[in-house]
Amino acid sequence: VLILETAEPPPRAIVEKVGKATGLAAEKLTFLYAPTQSLAGGVQIVARALEVALHKINDLKFPLENVVDGIGTAPIPAPHPDFLTAMGRTNDAIIYGGSVQLFVKGSAKEAGKLAEKLPSSASRDYGQPFAEIFTRFKGDFYAIDPLLFSPAEVIVTAIETGDTFRAGRRDLKMLERSLG
């Protein structure tokens, strides 16, 4: 079963490619899909709060094998029929309202450094609604600072010492501006 963020079913060529990659016959695969503009699409996007944190952890060169456990939350934005608005809302829900707690192996010093660098506020592009940032970069995701894609606040605990570090914060004014 694969879940896709799209308004259209995958083309036959993609189904066959996934079947080949997984060793499953195409008829044994199930694709669930929902557009960003739908409630289901919005939920599945903001449910990635922990995923985006792990992606940024990898970008920061912190060893992923040192992440023992984690949980993430983010508010669920109201759906909107306009794609750019819906995409902006779902990204803002994580960037300005997401919260992640991580338990990591390694020194307390390294856990503290990770916490400091992990929140979205550490990005040069932080501070505007995502739809405005996306428009400023003419729709080029790759021009946006990749460090923006992370939760607003983080809690990182070094499990060997129990030392816990907090960084970032939820920005309720920006959420209200974006989510209405």
Backbone as JSON, one array per atom type, in Angstrom:
{
  "sequence": "VLILETAEPPPRAIVEKVGKATGLAAEKLTFLYAPTQSLAGGVQIVARALEVALHKINDLKFPLENVVDGIGTAPIPAPHPDFLTAMGRTNDAIIYGGSVQLFVKGSAKEAGKLAEKLPSSASRDYGQPFAEIFTRFKGDFYAIDPLLFSPAEVIVTAIETGDTFRAGRRDLKMLERSLG",
  "N": [[0.86, -1.17, 0.0], [0.64, 2.12, -0.93], [0.78, 5.58, -0.21], [-0.12, 8.53, -1.71], [0.46, 11.98, -2.4], [-1.51, 13.54, -4.29], [-3.76, 14.56, -6.9], [-4.56, 12.86, -8.82], [-4.81, 9.45, -9.99], [-1.94, 7.22, -10.0], [0.01, 6.94, -13.02], [-0.05, 4.12, -15.25], [2.57, 3.29, -15.9], [4.05, 4.05, -13.65], [2.88, 2.47, -11.66], [3.65, -0.04, -12.59], [6.44, 0.25, -12.41], [6.78, 0.51, -9.62], [5.8, -1.99, -8.89], [7.75, -3.64, -10.06], [10.02, -2.81, -8.62], [9.33, -3.62, -6.05], [8.87, -6.28, -6.35], [6.33, -7.22, -6.6], [3.28, -8.11, -8.18], [1.51, -5.82, -10.27], [-1.26, -5.79, -9.83], [-1.41, -6.51, -7.2], [-0.78, -4.34, -5.74], [-1.78, -1.46, -3.86], [-2.79, 1.8, -4.26], [-3.3, 4.66, -2.51], [-4.59, 7.88, -2.76], [-4.61, 11.39, -2.32], [-5.53, 14.74, -2.83], [-3.6, 17.68, -2.05], [-5.31, 19.74, -1.4], [-7.41, 18.6, -0.03], [-9.04, 17.4, 3.0], [-8.11, 14.89, 3.84], [-5.66, 14.83, 2.45], [-4.35, 17.01, 3.63], [-4.13, 16.1, 6.29], [-2.46, 13.83, 6.0], [-0.14, 15.08, 5.16], [0.68, 16.87, 7.26], [1.08, 14.97, 9.15], [3.61, 14.2, 8.79], [5.44, 15.45, 10.45], [7.45, 14.39, 12.19], [8.89, 12.98, 10.28], [9.95, 15.05, 8.6], [11.64, 16.23, 10.43], [13.5, 14.16, 10.84], [14.57, 14.03, 8.3], [15.86, 16.52, 8.18], [17.67, 16.15, 10.26], [19.33, 14.26, 9.09], [20.36, 15.88, 7.0], [21.82, 17.63, 8.57], [23.89, 16.09, 9.25], [23.86, 14.55, 11.54], [24.11, 11.42, 13.04], [21.72, 9.19, 11.89], [21.3, 6.68, 12.98], [21.63, 7.14, 15.63], [19.3, 8.16, 16.57], [16.91, 7.15, 18.65], [14.2, 7.11, 19.32], [11.12, 8.85, 18.69], [8.6, 11.4, 18.43], [6.08, 13.26, 16.77], [4.04, 16.17, 16.3], [1.51, 18.23, 14.8], [-0.63, 20.99, 13.97], [-3.78, 20.49, 12.3], [-4.54, 21.86, 9.3], [-7.3, 23.73, 7.9], [-8.84, 22.54, 4.93], [-8.3, 23.88, 1.61], [-9.48, 25.06, -1.52], [-7.66, 26.1, -3.38], [-4.55, 25.21, -4.68], [-1.95, 26.34, -4.03], [-2.51, 27.81, -1.71], [-3.44, 25.75, -0.03], [-1.13, 24.11, 0.06], [0.63, 25.91, 1.25], [-0.58, 26.23, 3.77], [-0.35, 23.61, 4.87], [2.43, 23.26, 4.99], [3.09, 25.42, 6.68], [1.8, 24.59, 8.99], [3.55, 22.69, 10.01], [6.09, 24.04, 9.98], [5.63, 26.35, 11.55], [4.0, 25.43, 13.58], [4.57, 22.85, 14.3], [5.76, 20.23, 16.46], [8.35, 18.32, 17.83], [9.62, 15.56, 19.59], [12.57, 13.99, 20.53], [14.62, 11.15, 21.25], [17.9, 10.48, 21.78], [21.0, 8.72, 21.17], [24.36, 9.2, 22.32], [26.49, 11.99, 23.21], [25.54, 14.48, 25.66], [26.26, 16.99, 24.86], [26.29, 16.81, 22.04], [23.56, 16.26, 21.62], [22.46, 18.66, 22.51], [23.53, 20.44, 20.61], [22.26, 19.47, 18.34], [19.56, 20.03, 18.96], [19.65, 22.81, 18.94], [20.1, 23.43, 16.22], [18.0, 22.28, 14.85], [15.21, 23.33, 14.79], [12.8, 25.02, 12.64], [13.16, 27.75, 12.73], [15.86, 28.16, 12.55], [16.48, 28.49, 9.95], [17.37, 30.5, 7.1], [15.23, 31.34, 5.6], [13.04, 31.51, 7.22], [10.1, 32.99, 8.64], [8.06, 34.05, 7.06], [4.8, 33.34, 5.67], [4.57, 30.12, 4.15], [3.5, 29.95, 1.53], [4.04, 32.5, 0.51], [6.84, 32.49, 0.56], [7.34, 30.42, -1.24], [6.27, 31.55, -3.58], [7.97, 33.77, -3.83], [10.32, 32.49, -4.54], [9.63, 31.69, -7.05], [8.24, 29.25, -7.32], [10.16, 27.28, -7.12], [11.16, 24.7, -5.38], [13.71, 23.84, -4.73], [15.24, 26.1, -4.48], [14.57, 27.17, -2.1], [15.68, 27.43, 1.24], [16.73, 24.39, 2.43], [16.79, 23.84, 5.12], [14.61, 25.0, 6.23], [12.5, 23.25, 6.23], [11.29, 21.83, 8.69], [10.23, 21.1, 12.07], [8.6, 23.56, 14.22], [9.25, 23.62, 16.96], [11.49, 21.81, 19.1], [12.37, 19.04, 21.16], [15.02, 17.51, 22.56], [16.42, 14.69, 23.91], [19.21, 13.35, 25.5], [19.74, 10.11, 25.89], [21.56, 8.67, 27.48], [22.34, 10.35, 29.54], [20.09, 11.72, 30.31], [19.81, 14.39, 29.99], [18.0, 17.11, 28.71], [17.1, 19.1, 25.96], [15.66, 22.03, 24.74], [14.43, 23.79, 21.93], [13.55, 26.44, 19.65], [10.17, 27.47, 18.9], [6.59, 27.38, 18.91], [4.83, 29.4, 16.63], [2.27, 31.19, 17.11], [1.03, 33.48, 16.07], [1.91, 33.54, 13.42], [0.79, 31.14, 12.57], [-1.94, 31.75, 12.82], [-2.11, 33.76, 10.91], [-1.56, 32.32, 8.59], [-3.24, 30.0, 8.67], [-5.7, 30.97, 9.29]],
  "CA": [[0.0, 0.0, 0.0], [1.37, 3.38, -1.0], [-0.06, 6.76, -0.07], [0.43, 9.58, -2.55], [-0.11, 13.32, -2.33], [-1.81, 13.9, -5.67], [-5.19, 14.57, -7.22], [-4.79, 11.88, -9.89], [-4.19, 8.13, -9.75], [-0.64, 7.13, -10.68], [-0.04, 6.34, -14.35], [0.27, 2.68, -15.32], [4.02, 3.11, -15.89], [4.5, 4.16, -12.26], [2.41, 1.26, -10.97], [4.53, -1.14, -13.03], [7.77, 0.51, -11.85], [6.72, 0.16, -8.2], [5.69, -3.45, -8.85], [9.06, -4.22, -10.37], [10.93, -2.49, -7.51], [8.93, -4.36, -4.85], [8.7, -7.7, -6.64], [4.9, -7.55, -6.53], [2.48, -7.88, -9.39], [0.81, -4.55, -10.19], [-2.61, -5.97, -9.26], [-1.28, -6.73, -5.75], [-0.49, -3.05, -5.13], [-2.88, -0.52, -3.62], [-2.37, 3.19, -4.18], [-4.25, 5.62, -1.96], [-4.12, 9.21, -3.11], [-5.46, 12.5, -1.9], [-4.92, 16.02, -3.18], [-3.2, 18.59, -0.98], [-6.44, 20.6, -1.07], [-8.44, 17.87, 0.71], [-8.79, 17.16, 4.42], [-7.24, 13.71, 3.93], [-4.33, 15.24, 2.0], [-3.76, 17.86, 4.68], [-3.78, 15.27, 7.45], [-1.29, 12.99, 5.72], [1.05, 15.93, 5.03], [1.16, 17.33, 8.58], [1.5, 13.79, 9.92], [5.04, 14.02, 8.51], [6.27, 16.32, 11.3], [8.64, 13.65, 12.6], [9.64, 12.66, 9.06], [10.75, 16.19, 8.16], [12.72, 16.4, 11.42], [14.52, 13.16, 10.55], [15.24, 14.45, 7.06], [16.78, 17.61, 8.51], [18.74, 15.54, 11.05], [20.25, 13.69, 8.11], [21.03, 17.0, 6.34], [22.75, 18.2, 9.54], [24.96, 15.08, 9.43], [23.75, 13.84, 12.81], [23.88, 10.02, 12.65], [20.34, 8.73, 12.07], [21.28, 5.5, 13.84], [21.63, 7.6, 17.03], [17.94, 8.53, 16.95], [16.32, 5.93, 19.21], [12.75, 7.2, 19.31], [10.64, 10.2, 18.49], [7.18, 11.62, 18.16], [5.84, 14.59, 16.25], [2.66, 16.63, 16.16], [1.31, 19.51, 14.12], [-2.07, 21.26, 13.8], [-4.36, 20.13, 11.0], [-5.16, 23.05, 8.73], [-8.52, 23.57, 7.11], [-8.55, 22.42, 3.5], [-8.59, 25.05, 0.78], [-9.52, 24.59, -2.91], [-6.51, 26.58, -4.14], [-3.39, 24.38, -4.37], [-0.89, 27.1, -3.37], [-2.96, 28.11, -0.35], [-3.45, 24.49, 0.72], [0.26, 23.72, 0.28], [1.17, 26.84, 2.23], [-1.12, 25.91, 5.08], [0.2, 22.36, 5.41], [3.83, 23.51, 5.36], [3.11, 26.3, 7.85], [1.4, 23.83, 10.17], [4.77, 22.06, 10.55], [7.16, 25.03, 10.16], [5.3, 27.29, 12.62], [3.19, 24.82, 14.63], [4.98, 21.47, 14.57], [6.57, 19.95, 17.64], [8.95, 16.99, 17.77], [10.44, 15.13, 20.71], [13.49, 12.94, 20.11], [15.52, 10.53, 22.21], [19.08, 10.17, 20.98], [22.24, 8.22, 21.77], [25.48, 10.11, 22.16], [26.75, 12.92, 24.32], [24.59, 15.57, 25.9], [26.72, 18.12, 24.05], [25.79, 16.6, 20.67], [22.1, 16.4, 21.67], [22.2, 20.09, 22.61], [23.84, 21.05, 19.31], [21.19, 19.08, 17.42], [18.36, 20.8, 19.3], [19.86, 24.21, 18.53], [20.07, 23.57, 14.76], [16.88, 21.56, 14.25], [13.94, 24.03, 14.51], [12.66, 25.78, 11.39], [13.63, 29.13, 12.93], [17.29, 28.21, 12.23], [16.6, 28.69, 8.5], [17.41, 31.88, 6.6], [13.95, 31.66, 4.96], [12.0, 31.51, 8.24], [9.5, 34.27, 9.01], [6.92, 34.41, 6.21], [4.0, 32.17, 5.31], [5.24, 29.32, 3.13], [3.02, 30.29, 0.18], [4.78, 33.7, 0.09], [8.21, 32.06, 0.29], [7.28, 29.63, -2.48], [6.05, 32.51, -4.67], [9.2, 34.57, -3.96], [11.3, 31.66, -5.25], [9.02, 31.34, -8.33], [7.82, 27.86, -7.33], [11.31, 26.37, -7.15], [11.41, 24.15, -4.05], [15.14, 23.66, -4.49], [15.83, 27.4, -4.17], [14.23, 27.46, -0.71], [16.63, 26.84, 2.18], [16.19, 23.1, 2.88], [16.71, 23.8, 6.58], [13.29, 25.5, 6.64], [11.54, 22.15, 6.33], [11.46, 21.19, 9.99], [9.21, 21.58, 13.01], [8.82, 24.83, 14.91], [9.92, 23.42, 18.25], [12.05, 20.48, 19.29], [12.86, 18.62, 22.46], [15.97, 16.43, 22.3], [16.94, 14.11, 25.14], [20.34, 12.43, 25.43], [19.23, 9.05, 26.76], [22.57, 8.19, 28.43], [22.44, 11.26, 30.69], [18.78, 12.29, 30.65], [19.78, 15.83, 29.72], [17.0, 17.45, 27.7], [17.32, 20.41, 25.37], [14.52, 22.56, 23.99], [14.78, 24.91, 21.04], [12.46, 26.86, 18.79], [8.87, 27.68, 19.55], [5.45, 27.49, 18.01], [4.53, 30.8, 16.35], [0.81, 31.21, 16.97], [0.62, 34.59, 15.2], [2.11, 33.13, 12.03], [-0.23, 30.12, 12.29], [-3.21, 32.43, 12.61], [-1.99, 34.46, 9.62], [-1.59, 31.33, 7.51], [-4.33, 29.03, 8.75], [-6.96, 31.68, 9.43]],
  "C": [[0.89, 1.22, 0.0], [0.38, 4.53, -0.92], [0.62, 7.89, -0.82], [-0.29, 10.9, -2.32], [-0.31, 13.79, -3.76], [-3.32, 13.87, -5.88], [-5.55, 13.5, -8.24], [-4.2, 10.52, -9.51], [-2.86, 8.05, -10.49], [-0.8, 6.51, -12.07], [0.4, 4.88, -14.29], [1.79, 2.43, -15.25], [4.6, 3.18, -14.48], [4.1, 2.93, -11.47], [3.33, 0.09, -11.33], [5.94, -0.98, -12.46], [7.82, 0.14, -10.36], [6.61, -1.36, -8.04], [7.03, -4.13, -9.08], [10.02, -4.01, -9.19], [10.61, -3.31, -6.25], [8.83, -5.86, -5.08], [7.26, -8.17, -6.54], [4.23, -7.3, -7.88], [1.68, -6.59, -9.2], [-0.57, -4.7, -9.56], [-2.58, -6.25, -7.75], [-0.99, -5.43, -5.0], [-1.76, -2.24, -4.93], [-2.29, 0.87, -3.47], [-3.53, 4.01, -3.63], [-3.72, 7.0, -2.32], [-5.15, 10.24, -2.7], [-4.78, 13.8, -2.28], [-4.6, 16.85, -1.93], [-4.4, 19.4, -0.5], [-7.52, 19.89, -0.25], [-8.07, 17.72, 2.17], [-7.86, 15.96, 4.58], [-5.81, 14.05, 3.51], [-3.63, 16.08, 3.05], [-3.31, 17.06, 5.88], [-2.52, 14.46, 7.17], [-0.02, 13.83, 5.56], [1.56, 16.35, 6.42], [1.54, 16.16, 9.49], [2.98, 13.49, 9.71], [5.94, 14.88, 9.39], [7.55, 15.63, 11.75], [9.51, 13.33, 11.39], [10.51, 13.83, 8.61], [11.88, 16.48, 9.14], [13.84, 15.4, 11.14], [15.28, 13.51, 9.27], [16.25, 15.55, 7.36], [17.93, 17.09, 9.36], [19.79, 14.95, 10.12], [21.04, 14.79, 7.4], [22.07, 17.65, 7.26], [23.91, 17.26, 9.86], [24.99, 14.48, 10.83], [23.42, 12.38, 12.47], [22.44, 9.56, 12.94], [20.25, 7.52, 12.98], [21.33, 5.87, 15.33], [20.26, 8.09, 17.48], [17.24, 7.24, 17.37], [14.8, 5.95, 19.1], [12.36, 8.65, 19.09], [9.15, 10.23, 18.24], [7.02, 13.05, 17.66], [4.36, 14.9, 16.16], [2.65, 17.94, 15.38], [-0.2, 19.73, 14.0], [-2.53, 20.86, 12.4], [-5.05, 21.36, 10.43], [-6.46, 22.73, 8.0], [-8.15, 23.41, 5.65], [-8.9, 23.71, 2.76], [-8.56, 24.6, -0.68], [-8.34, 25.02, -3.76], [-5.27, 25.8, -3.71], [-2.32, 25.14, -3.59], [-1.27, 27.42, -1.93], [-2.94, 26.85, 0.51], [-2.03, 24.04, 1.04], [0.91, 24.63, 1.33], [0.7, 26.52, 3.63], [-0.5, 24.65, 5.68], [1.67, 22.54, 5.8], [3.91, 24.39, 6.6], [2.7, 25.57, 9.12], [2.61, 23.16, 10.82], [5.81, 23.13, 10.91], [6.89, 25.95, 11.35], [4.5, 26.67, 13.76], [3.59, 23.42, 15.01], [5.86, 21.36, 15.8], [7.06, 18.52, 17.56], [9.76, 16.75, 19.04], [11.26, 13.93, 20.26], [14.3, 12.43, 21.29], [16.7, 10.01, 21.42], [20.2, 9.56, 21.83], [23.33, 9.25, 21.51], [25.56, 11.08, 23.32], [25.64, 13.95, 24.45], [24.97, 16.79, 25.06], [26.2, 18.01, 22.62], [24.27, 16.75, 20.61], [21.72, 17.88, 21.72], [22.45, 20.82, 21.3], [22.75, 20.71, 18.3], [19.93, 19.91, 17.69], [18.48, 22.24, 18.81], [19.67, 24.41, 17.03], [18.79, 23.05, 14.12], [15.61, 22.38, 13.97], [13.96, 24.81, 13.2], [13.19, 27.2, 11.52], [15.12, 29.27, 12.67], [17.54, 28.47, 10.74], [16.62, 30.18, 8.14], [16.06, 32.31, 6.01], [12.77, 31.69, 5.95], [11.41, 32.92, 8.4], [8.36, 34.77, 8.15], [6.07, 33.16, 6.01], [4.66, 31.44, 4.13], [4.78, 29.68, 1.72], [3.74, 31.52, -0.35], [6.23, 33.35, -0.25], [8.27, 31.33, -1.04], [7.12, 30.55, -3.7], [7.31, 33.34, -4.91], [10.27, 33.81, -4.73], [10.72, 31.08, -6.55], [8.7, 29.85, -8.45], [8.95, 26.85, -7.36], [11.63, 25.91, -5.73], [12.89, 24.12, -3.72], [15.87, 24.97, -4.21], [15.57, 27.8, -2.71], [15.26, 26.75, 0.18], [16.06, 25.52, 2.69], [16.07, 22.99, 4.4], [15.4, 24.39, 7.11], [12.33, 24.36, 6.94], [11.81, 21.33, 7.58], [10.42, 21.76, 10.95], [9.61, 22.88, 13.71], [9.58, 24.66, 16.22], [10.38, 21.97, 18.38], [12.45, 20.28, 20.74], [13.76, 17.42, 22.17], [16.55, 15.98, 23.63], [18.08, 13.16, 24.82], [20.03, 11.3, 26.41], [20.26, 8.54, 27.77], [22.62, 9.04, 29.7], [21.08, 11.77, 31.17], [18.71, 13.79, 30.44], [18.84, 16.11, 28.54], [17.17, 18.89, 27.27], [16.1, 20.79, 24.55], [14.98, 23.73, 23.13], [13.6, 25.2, 20.13], [11.2, 27.09, 19.61], [7.79, 27.71, 18.49], [5.12, 28.97, 17.85], [3.03, 30.92, 16.06], [0.32, 32.35, 16.09], [0.79, 34.22, 13.73], [1.09, 32.04, 11.64], [-1.58, 30.78, 12.01], [-3.21, 33.15, 11.26], [-2.15, 33.48, 8.46], [-2.86, 30.48, 7.51], [-5.7, 29.7, 8.91], [-7.64, 31.44, 10.75]]
}
